[in-house]
Amino acid sequence: MTRDTRSIALLMLVVLVGVASSGCSYNRFVGQEEAIKAQWAQVENQLQRRNDLIPNLVETTKGVAQQEKDVFGQIAESRARLAGARSPEEQMEAANQQSSALARLLVVVENYPQLKSNETFNRLMDELAGTENRLA
């Protein structure tokens, strides 16, 4: 009987240790789960930031780039007309058009000493890279 008593006592001790340690493990698992949820919340914040940031930056970039595209497109078109002019009348008309396009360019340069589309594109790329790095 002493052997059975020892076996029962040992079994009860093992069960007691298992129950006691399972409570600690459960608390640790809950803590780890909460830490994972907190980290995932940070990922969701960065995803939301990207969703909010990208459309705004793209629209800003499009607006600035369109203004510059219009001015430089008019200058290129006037140069092409001047180069292709055959008669003096065509040359005068093309020269007048080129003068008008250059005047618009000068107004843009006076208002914006540095044309901004390149800077805006670079800013867009930097913001996207930063957001992607935070997500990684």
Coordinates of C-alpha atoms in Angstrom, one line a residue:
M1 CA 0.0 0.0 0.0
T2 CA 2.8 2.4 0.6
R3 CA 3.8 2.0 -3.0
D4 CA 0.2 2.9 -4.1
T5 CA 0.2 5.8 -1.7
R6 CA 3.4 7.1 -3.1
S7 CA 2.1 6.7 -6.6
I8 CA -1.1 8.6 -5.8
A9 CA 0.9 11.3 -4.0
L10 CA 3.3 11.6 -6.9
L11 CA 0.4 11.7 -9.3
M12 CA -1.3 14.4 -7.3
L13 CA 1.9 16.4 -7.1
V14 CA 2.3 16.2 -10.8
V15 CA -1.3 17.3 -11.4
L16 CA -0.9 20.1 -8.9
V17 CA 2.4 21.3 -10.5
G18 CA 0.7 21.0 -14.0
V19 CA -2.3 23.1 -12.8
A20 CA -0.2 25.7 -11.2
S21 CA 2.1 26.1 -14.2
S22 CA -0.8 26.1 -16.7
G23 CA -2.1 29.3 -15.0
C24 CA 1.3 30.9 -15.6
S25 CA 1.4 29.7 -19.1
Y26 CA -2.1 31.0 -19.8
N27 CA -1.1 34.4 -18.5
R28 CA 2.0 34.4 -20.6
F29 CA 0.0 33.4 -23.7
V30 CA -2.6 36.1 -23.1
G31 CA 0.2 38.7 -22.7
Q32 CA 1.9 37.5 -25.9
E33 CA -1.5 37.7 -27.7
E34 CA -2.0 41.2 -26.5
A35 CA 1.5 42.2 -27.7
I36 CA 0.7 40.7 -31.1
K37 CA -2.5 42.7 -31.3
A38 CA -0.7 45.9 -30.3
Q39 CA 1.9 45.3 -33.0
W40 CA -0.8 44.5 -35.6
A41 CA -2.6 47.7 -34.6
Q42 CA 0.7 49.6 -35.6
V43 CA 0.7 47.9 -39.0
E44 CA -3.0 48.9 -39.5
N45 CA -2.1 52.5 -38.6
Q46 CA 0.6 52.5 -41.2
L47 CA -1.7 51.0 -43.8
Q48 CA -4.3 53.6 -43.1
R49 CA -1.6 56.3 -43.2
R50 CA -0.5 55.0 -46.7
N51 CA -4.2 54.9 -47.8
D52 CA -4.6 58.5 -46.7
L53 CA -1.3 59.9 -47.8
I54 CA -0.8 58.5 -51.3
P55 CA -3.9 59.9 -53.0
N56 CA -3.2 63.4 -51.5
L57 CA 0.4 63.4 -52.7
V58 CA -0.5 62.0 -56.1
E59 CA -3.1 64.7 -56.7
T60 CA -0.7 67.5 -55.5
T61 CA 2.0 66.1 -57.8
K62 CA -0.4 65.9 -60.8
G63 CA -1.4 69.5 -60.3
V64 CA 2.1 70.9 -60.2
A65 CA 3.3 68.7 -63.0
Q66 CA 0.4 69.6 -65.2
Q67 CA 1.1 73.3 -64.8
E68 CA 4.7 72.8 -65.8
K69 CA 3.7 70.4 -68.6
D70 CA 1.4 73.0 -70.1
V71 CA 4.1 75.8 -70.0
F72 CA 6.9 73.6 -71.4
G73 CA 4.6 71.9 -73.9
Q74 CA 3.6 75.3 -75.3
I75 CA 7.3 76.3 -75.6
A76 CA 8.1 73.0 -77.4
E77 CA 5.2 73.4 -79.7
S78 CA 6.2 77.0 -80.6
R79 CA 9.8 75.9 -81.3
A80 CA 8.6 73.2 -83.6
R81 CA 6.3 75.6 -85.5
L82 CA 9.2 78.1 -85.8
A83 CA 11.5 75.4 -87.1
G84 CA 8.9 74.2 -89.6
A85 CA 7.8 77.7 -90.8
R86 CA 8.3 78.1 -94.5
S87 CA 7.1 81.6 -95.2
P88 CA 7.8 84.9 -93.4
E89 CA 4.2 85.1 -92.2
E90 CA 4.5 81.6 -90.6
Q91 CA 7.8 82.6 -89.0
M92 CA 6.3 85.7 -87.6
E93 CA 3.3 83.9 -86.2
A94 CA 5.4 81.2 -84.7
A95 CA 7.8 83.7 -83.2
N96 CA 4.9 85.6 -81.7
Q97 CA 3.5 82.3 -80.3
Q98 CA 7.0 81.5 -78.9
S99 CA 7.2 84.9 -77.3
S100 CA 3.9 84.4 -75.6
A101 CA 4.9 81.0 -74.3
L102 CA 8.2 82.3 -73.0
A103 CA 6.3 85.2 -71.3
R104 CA 4.1 82.6 -69.5
L105 CA 7.3 80.7 -68.5
L106 CA 8.8 83.9 -67.1
V107 CA 5.7 84.5 -65.0
V108 CA 5.9 81.0 -63.6
V109 CA 9.6 81.4 -62.9
E110 CA 9.0 84.7 -61.1
N111 CA 6.2 83.2 -59.0
Y112 CA 8.1 79.9 -58.4
P113 CA 11.8 80.5 -58.6
Q114 CA 12.4 76.7 -58.5
L115 CA 10.0 74.7 -60.5
K116 CA 8.5 72.2 -58.1
S117 CA 7.4 69.1 -59.9
N118 CA 10.7 67.3 -59.5
E119 CA 10.8 68.1 -55.8
T120 CA 7.2 67.0 -55.4
F121 CA 7.9 63.7 -57.2
N122 CA 10.9 63.2 -54.9
R123 CA 8.8 64.0 -51.8
L124 CA 6.1 61.5 -53.0
M125 CA 8.8 58.8 -53.4
D126 CA 10.3 59.5 -50.0
E127 CA 6.9 59.4 -48.3
L128 CA 6.0 56.1 -50.0
A129 CA 9.4 54.6 -49.1
G130 CA 9.0 55.7 -45.5
T131 CA 5.6 54.2 -45.3
E132 CA 6.7 51.0 -46.9
N133 CA 9.6 50.8 -44.4
R134 CA 7.3 51.3 -41.5
L135 CA 5.1 48.5 -42.8
A136 CA 8.1 46.2 -43.2

